[in-house]
Coordinates of C-alpha atoms and ligand atoms in Angstrom, one line a residue:
M28 CA -0.8 -14.0 -18.5
K29 CA 1.4 -13.5 -21.6
A30 CA 3.5 -10.5 -22.4
T31 CA 6.4 -9.7 -24.8
A32 CA 9.2 -7.1 -24.3
I33 CA 12.0 -5.8 -26.4
A34 CA 15.3 -4.6 -24.9
N35 CA 18.6 -3.5 -26.3
A36 CA 22.1 -4.5 -25.2
N37 CA 24.2 -1.8 -23.6
I38 CA 27.9 -1.1 -23.8
A39 CA 29.7 0.2 -20.7
L40 CA 31.9 3.3 -20.9
V41 CA 32.8 2.8 -17.2
K42 CA 32.7 -0.9 -16.4
Y43 CA 31.0 -2.9 -13.7
W44 CA 33.4 -5.6 -12.5
G45 CA 32.8 -7.2 -9.1
K46 CA 30.0 -7.7 -6.6
R47 CA 29.9 -6.7 -2.9
N48 CA 26.7 -8.9 -2.5
A49 CA 26.3 -11.8 -4.9
D50 CA 22.7 -12.7 -3.8
L51 CA 21.2 -9.2 -4.5
I52 CA 23.8 -8.4 -7.2
L53 CA 25.2 -5.2 -5.5
P54 CA 28.3 -3.9 -7.3
H55 CA 31.5 -2.7 -5.8
N56 CA 31.4 0.3 -8.1
G57 CA 29.0 2.3 -10.2
S58 CA 29.0 2.2 -14.0
V59 CA 27.9 4.2 -17.0
S60 CA 26.8 2.8 -20.4
M61 CA 25.1 3.5 -23.6
T62 CA 21.9 1.5 -24.5
C63 CA 22.5 0.4 -28.1
D64 CA 19.8 0.4 -30.7
G65 CA 21.5 -2.3 -32.9
L66 CA 21.6 -5.3 -30.5
Q67 CA 18.1 -6.4 -29.6
T68 CA 16.4 -9.2 -27.7
R69 CA 12.7 -9.9 -27.9
T70 CA 11.2 -12.2 -25.3
T71 CA 7.7 -13.6 -24.8
V72 CA 6.7 -15.0 -21.3
E73 CA 3.6 -16.9 -20.6
F74 CA 2.5 -18.2 -17.2
A75 CA 0.0 -21.0 -17.5
P76 CA -1.2 -24.0 -15.4
E77 CA -0.3 -26.4 -18.2
Y78 CA 3.4 -25.8 -17.8
S79 CA 4.8 -28.3 -15.3
Q80 CA 8.1 -26.4 -15.1
D81 CA 9.8 -23.2 -16.4
V82 CA 11.0 -23.6 -19.9
L83 CA 13.5 -21.2 -21.6
V84 CA 14.2 -21.2 -25.3
I85 CA 16.8 -18.9 -26.7
N86 CA 17.2 -18.6 -30.5
D87 CA 15.4 -22.0 -31.0
E88 CA 17.5 -23.8 -28.5
E89 CA 16.1 -25.0 -25.2
M90 CA 18.4 -24.0 -22.4
R91 CA 19.0 -26.5 -19.6
K92 CA 21.6 -24.8 -17.5
D93 CA 22.5 -21.2 -17.6
E94 CA 25.2 -19.2 -15.8
K95 CA 22.7 -16.4 -14.9
D96 CA 20.3 -18.5 -12.8
I97 CA 17.3 -17.4 -14.9
M98 CA 15.1 -19.9 -13.1
G99 CA 16.0 -18.4 -9.8
H100 CA 15.1 -15.0 -11.2
M101 CA 11.7 -16.3 -12.4
E102 CA 11.1 -17.8 -9.0
R103 CA 11.7 -14.3 -7.5
I104 CA 9.2 -12.7 -9.8
R105 CA 6.6 -15.4 -9.2
K106 CA 6.9 -14.9 -5.5
M107 CA 6.5 -11.1 -5.8
A108 CA 3.4 -11.6 -7.9
G109 CA 2.0 -14.4 -5.7
L110 CA 1.7 -16.8 -8.6
K111 CA 2.0 -20.6 -8.7
E112 CA 2.0 -21.2 -12.4
H113 CA 5.2 -22.0 -14.3
A114 CA 6.3 -20.1 -17.4
K115 CA 7.3 -20.6 -21.0
M116 CA 9.9 -18.1 -22.0
V117 CA 11.0 -17.7 -25.6
S118 CA 13.8 -15.3 -26.7
E119 CA 15.2 -14.2 -30.0
T120 CA 18.3 -12.0 -30.5
N121 CA 19.5 -10.4 -33.7
F122 CA 23.2 -11.0 -32.8
P123 CA 25.3 -13.9 -31.6
I124 CA 24.8 -14.7 -27.9
A125 CA 27.6 -15.4 -25.4
A126 CA 30.3 -13.8 -27.4
G127 CA 30.8 -10.6 -25.5
L128 CA 28.1 -8.4 -27.0
A129 CA 26.1 -8.0 -23.7
S130 CA 23.4 -10.5 -24.8
S131 CA 22.7 -11.3 -21.2
A132 CA 21.9 -7.7 -20.5
S133 CA 19.3 -7.3 -23.2
G134 CA 18.0 -10.8 -22.4
L135 CA 17.5 -10.3 -18.7
A136 CA 16.0 -6.8 -19.3
A137 CA 13.5 -8.1 -21.8
L138 CA 12.7 -11.2 -19.7
T139 CA 12.2 -9.1 -16.5
L140 CA 9.9 -6.6 -18.2
A141 CA 7.9 -9.3 -20.0
A142 CA 7.6 -11.6 -16.9
T143 CA 6.5 -8.7 -14.6
K144 CA 3.8 -7.7 -17.1
A145 CA 2.7 -11.3 -17.7
S146 CA 2.4 -11.9 -13.9
G147 CA 0.3 -8.8 -13.4
L148 CA 3.0 -6.8 -11.5
S149 CA 3.2 -3.1 -12.3
L150 CA 6.5 -1.6 -11.4
G151 CA 7.8 1.9 -11.9
E152 CA 11.1 2.3 -13.9
R153 CA 13.3 2.5 -10.9
E154 CA 11.8 -0.6 -9.3
L155 CA 12.1 -2.4 -12.6
T156 CA 15.8 -1.6 -12.8
I157 CA 16.3 -2.9 -9.2
L158 CA 14.5 -6.2 -10.0
T159 CA 16.3 -6.6 -13.3
R160 CA 19.6 -6.0 -11.5
M161 CA 18.9 -9.0 -9.3
G162 CA 18.8 -11.1 -12.5
S163 CA 22.0 -9.8 -14.0
G164 CA 23.8 -6.6 -12.9
S165 CA 24.5 -4.9 -16.2
A166 CA 21.0 -5.7 -17.4
C167 CA 19.5 -3.0 -15.2
R168 CA 21.2 -0.4 -17.5
S169 CA 19.3 -1.9 -20.5
I170 CA 15.9 -1.0 -19.0
V171 CA 16.6 2.7 -19.5
E172 CA 17.1 4.9 -22.6
G173 CA 20.2 6.5 -24.0
F174 CA 23.2 7.1 -21.7
A175 CA 22.6 5.3 -18.4
E176 CA 24.2 5.2 -14.9
W177 CA 23.9 2.3 -12.6
R178 CA 24.4 3.7 -9.1
R179 CA 26.5 1.7 -6.8
G180 CA 24.2 2.6 -3.8
E181 CA 25.1 2.2 -0.2
K182 CA 22.2 0.4 1.4
E183 CA 22.5 -3.3 2.3
D184 CA 19.0 -4.1 0.9
G185 CA 20.0 -2.7 -2.6
S186 CA 17.1 -0.2 -2.7
D187 CA 19.5 2.6 -3.8
S188 CA 21.4 0.5 -6.4
Y189 CA 19.3 1.3 -9.5
A190 CA 19.8 2.5 -13.1
E191 CA 18.6 5.8 -14.6
T192 CA 19.0 7.8 -17.8
I193 CA 21.6 10.5 -17.4
A194 CA 21.1 11.8 -21.0
P195 CA 18.4 10.7 -23.4
K196 CA 19.3 9.4 -26.9
S197 CA 18.3 12.7 -28.4
H198 CA 21.0 14.5 -26.4
W199 CA 23.9 13.0 -28.4
P200 CA 22.4 11.4 -31.5
D201 CA 25.7 11.3 -33.5
F202 CA 27.6 9.2 -30.9
R203 CA 28.3 5.8 -32.4
I204 CA 29.8 2.5 -31.3
I205 CA 30.9 0.0 -34.0
A206 CA 30.9 -3.4 -32.4
T207 CA 33.3 -5.7 -34.2
I208 CA 32.7 -9.4 -34.3
L209 CA 36.1 -11.2 -34.3
T210 CA 34.9 -14.7 -33.4
E211 CA 31.6 -16.3 -32.8
K212 CA 33.1 -18.9 -30.4
K213 CA 31.6 -19.0 -26.9
K214 CA 33.9 -17.5 -24.3
A215 CA 35.6 -19.9 -21.8
V216 CA 35.0 -17.9 -18.6
G217 CA 31.6 -16.3 -18.0
S218 CA 31.7 -12.8 -16.5
R219 CA 29.9 -13.9 -13.3
A220 CA 32.7 -16.3 -12.4
G221 CA 35.3 -14.0 -13.9
M222 CA 34.5 -11.1 -11.7
A223 CA 34.1 -13.2 -8.5
Q224 CA 37.6 -14.6 -9.1
T225 CA 39.0 -11.1 -9.7
V226 CA 37.5 -9.7 -6.5
K227 CA 39.0 -12.7 -4.6
T228 CA 42.5 -13.0 -6.1
C229 CA 43.5 -9.8 -8.0
P230 CA 46.1 -7.9 -5.9
Y231 CA 45.2 -4.6 -7.7
Y232 CA 41.4 -4.8 -7.3
K233 CA 41.5 -2.1 -4.6
E234 CA 43.4 0.2 -6.9
W235 CA 40.8 -0.4 -9.7
L236 CA 38.0 0.6 -7.2
S237 CA 39.9 3.7 -6.1
T238 CA 39.9 5.2 -9.7
V239 CA 36.4 4.4 -10.8
N240 CA 34.5 7.3 -9.3
E241 CA 36.8 9.7 -11.0
D242 CA 36.1 7.9 -14.3
I243 CA 32.4 8.1 -13.7
R244 CA 32.6 11.9 -13.1
S245 CA 34.7 12.4 -16.3
V246 CA 32.5 10.3 -18.5
K247 CA 29.3 12.0 -17.2
K248 CA 30.9 15.4 -17.8
G249 CA 31.9 14.3 -21.2
I250 CA 28.4 13.1 -22.1
Q251 CA 26.8 16.3 -20.7
E252 CA 29.1 18.5 -22.7
R253 CA 29.2 16.2 -25.7
D254 CA 33.0 16.1 -25.3
F255 CA 34.0 13.1 -27.4
T256 CA 37.7 13.2 -26.5
L257 CA 36.9 13.2 -22.8
V258 CA 34.4 10.3 -23.1
G259 CA 36.7 8.3 -25.4
E260 CA 39.9 8.7 -23.4
T261 CA 38.2 7.9 -20.1
A262 CA 36.3 4.9 -21.5
E263 CA 39.4 3.4 -23.1
F264 CA 41.5 3.9 -20.0
N265 CA 38.8 2.4 -17.8
C266 CA 38.5 -0.6 -20.0
L267 CA 42.2 -1.2 -19.9
K268 CA 42.3 -0.9 -16.1
M269 CA 39.4 -3.5 -15.9
H270 CA 41.2 -5.9 -18.2
A271 CA 44.4 -5.4 -16.1
T272 CA 42.6 -6.6 -13.0
M273 CA 41.3 -9.7 -14.9
M274 CA 44.7 -10.6 -16.3
T275 CA 46.2 -10.5 -12.8
T276 CA 43.9 -13.0 -11.1
K277 CA 44.7 -16.6 -10.3
P278 CA 44.4 -18.2 -12.8
P279 CA 44.6 -15.2 -15.2
I280 CA 41.6 -14.3 -17.3
V281 CA 42.6 -13.2 -20.8
Y282 CA 39.6 -12.5 -23.0
W283 CA 41.7 -11.1 -25.8
I284 CA 42.6 -13.0 -28.9
P285 CA 45.2 -11.9 -31.5
E286 CA 42.4 -10.2 -33.5
T287 CA 41.5 -8.1 -30.4
L288 CA 45.0 -6.7 -30.3
D289 CA 44.8 -6.0 -34.1
V290 CA 41.7 -3.9 -33.7
I291 CA 43.2 -2.1 -30.6
H292 CA 46.3 -1.1 -32.6
W293 CA 44.2 -0.2 -35.6
T294 CA 42.1 2.2 -33.5
R295 CA 45.2 3.9 -32.1
A296 CA 46.7 4.2 -35.6
M297 CA 43.5 5.8 -37.0
R298 CA 43.5 8.2 -34.1
E299 CA 47.1 9.1 -34.7
S300 CA 46.3 9.8 -38.3
G301 CA 43.6 12.3 -37.3
T302 CA 40.3 10.4 -37.0
P303 CA 39.0 10.5 -33.5
C304 CA 38.1 7.0 -32.3
Y305 CA 38.6 5.0 -29.1
F306 CA 38.1 1.3 -28.2
T307 CA 36.4 -0.5 -25.3
I308 CA 36.2 -4.3 -24.6
D309 CA 34.0 -6.2 -22.3
G310 CA 34.1 -9.8 -21.0
G311 CA 35.0 -11.2 -24.3
P312 CA 37.3 -10.7 -27.3
Q313 CA 35.2 -8.3 -29.3
V314 CA 36.3 -4.7 -29.7
K315 CA 33.8 -1.9 -29.7
V316 CA 35.0 1.3 -31.5
M317 CA 33.5 4.6 -30.4
C318 CA 33.3 7.4 -33.0
L319 CA 31.1 10.2 -34.2
E320 CA 28.6 9.9 -37.1
K321 CA 30.8 12.0 -39.4
D322 CA 33.6 9.4 -39.3
L323 CA 31.4 6.3 -39.2
K324 CA 31.3 5.4 -42.8
S325 CA 35.1 5.5 -43.4
L326 CA 35.9 3.8 -40.1
D327 CA 33.3 1.0 -40.6
K328 CA 34.5 0.5 -44.2
E329 CA 38.1 0.2 -43.1
L330 CA 37.3 -2.1 -40.2
N331 CA 35.5 -4.5 -42.6
T332 CA 38.6 -4.7 -44.8
L333 CA 40.7 -6.1 -41.8
D334 CA 41.4 -9.8 -41.9
S335 CA 40.7 -9.9 -38.2
V336 CA 37.1 -8.6 -38.5
L337 CA 34.3 -11.0 -39.4
K338 CA 31.7 -8.3 -39.4
T339 CA 30.6 -5.2 -37.6
V340 CA 27.3 -4.0 -36.1
V341 CA 26.8 -0.2 -35.8
C342 CA 25.0 1.0 -32.6
R343 CA 23.5 4.4 -31.9
P344 CA 22.1 5.5 -28.6
G345 CA 18.9 3.5 -28.3
D346 CA 15.6 3.1 -26.4
G347 CA 15.1 1.4 -23.1
A348 CA 13.0 -1.7 -22.7
V349 CA 9.5 -1.6 -24.1
L350 CA 6.5 -3.9 -24.2
T351 CA 5.1 -5.0 -27.6
D352 CA 2.1 -7.0 -28.9
R353 CA 4.3 -8.9 -31.3
H354 CA 4.4 -12.2 -29.4
I355 CA 6.9 -14.9 -30.5
F356 CA 4.3 -17.7 -29.7
Ligands
2P0_7 C1 29.8 -4.1 -17.9 N1 30.5 -6.5 -17.8 O1 29.8 -3.1 -17.2 C2 30.9 -5.2 -17.6 C3 32.1 -5.0 -18.4 C4 31.5 -7.3 -18.5 C5 32.7 -6.4 -18.6 O2 28.6 -6.3 -16.7 O3 26.9 -11.6 -12.7 O4 26.6 -10.2 -17.1 O5 25.0 -11.1 -14.2 O6 25.8 -9.4 -12.7 O7 26.2 -8.1 -15.7 C6 29.1 -8.5 -17.3 O8 28.5 -8.9 -16.2 O9 27.2 -10.1 -14.6 C7 29.4 -7.0 -17.3 P1 26.2 -10.5 -13.5 P2 27.0 -9.3 -15.9 O10 29.1 -4.2 -18.9

């Protein structure tokens, strides 16, 4: 009753921001992402009678309260499997958590795969993405390889709101995302609370929703045709529209710090001087710079000379979640 899984974070090119059903985690809009090979979580789950309660340890720290209701997610899996035993869950990440690098996506994806395996459940990929989605929305995209789409779906039970690969990593192996780390401070507003507040109070939320399907079409076309300009322009615009909805909620949510703006302007200046690159930003201050392999070295080197940048992590299109025998305990 022990299993270990590895999952990568993913970075959205068209963002998920807002739920139409918070219990099942059904989104208001579909989204598209790249599963990243550089940002990894490994999680071991063991169900055993000697555990009197579920215990979660992330990077050597025991978690007592978490925004994602991980214990509720474990209860859901236990019920599905018809188990009574509690679980010990130990996770390790190779990047700072809770700083806007999608750690919860890789974490919930690895946890769901490890917990289903440890509990004896055997789910197909689509079912696994649906179950993972109920733990954390964006995590369903981390189950699958390469470029992923999380379909909004229409059904009330969520059975058509799943993630799937739209292009494997081999389709566009020279697509890169340079994730900058500008601060290692924990963000003030979690994305779960942030998106709920946006849906409730942003006067422009409807307008955001009315443009997302067009962005999904463009980004998918750009990926299919390996059209870097189309993907970059669409992703950058989509990110700015999402942040515009957050900034116009009550109270406003501003994830950006001065360093965020520095990297935004730097990216635009590089582009104007002839190097194709675009930025995207999630629920945090870190900027992710999209580029192609041919420009990676020079852009990454330049970024690391900026005072605003503590360090960078380079991501290529990566694998979906997998099981491994390398247990943490
Ligand atoms: C995304 N984000 O598409 C967007 C962009 C943040 C900004 O998905 O409540 O951690 O667990 O479903 O998935 C962050 O939200 O939220 C997120 P829950 P989640 O990547």
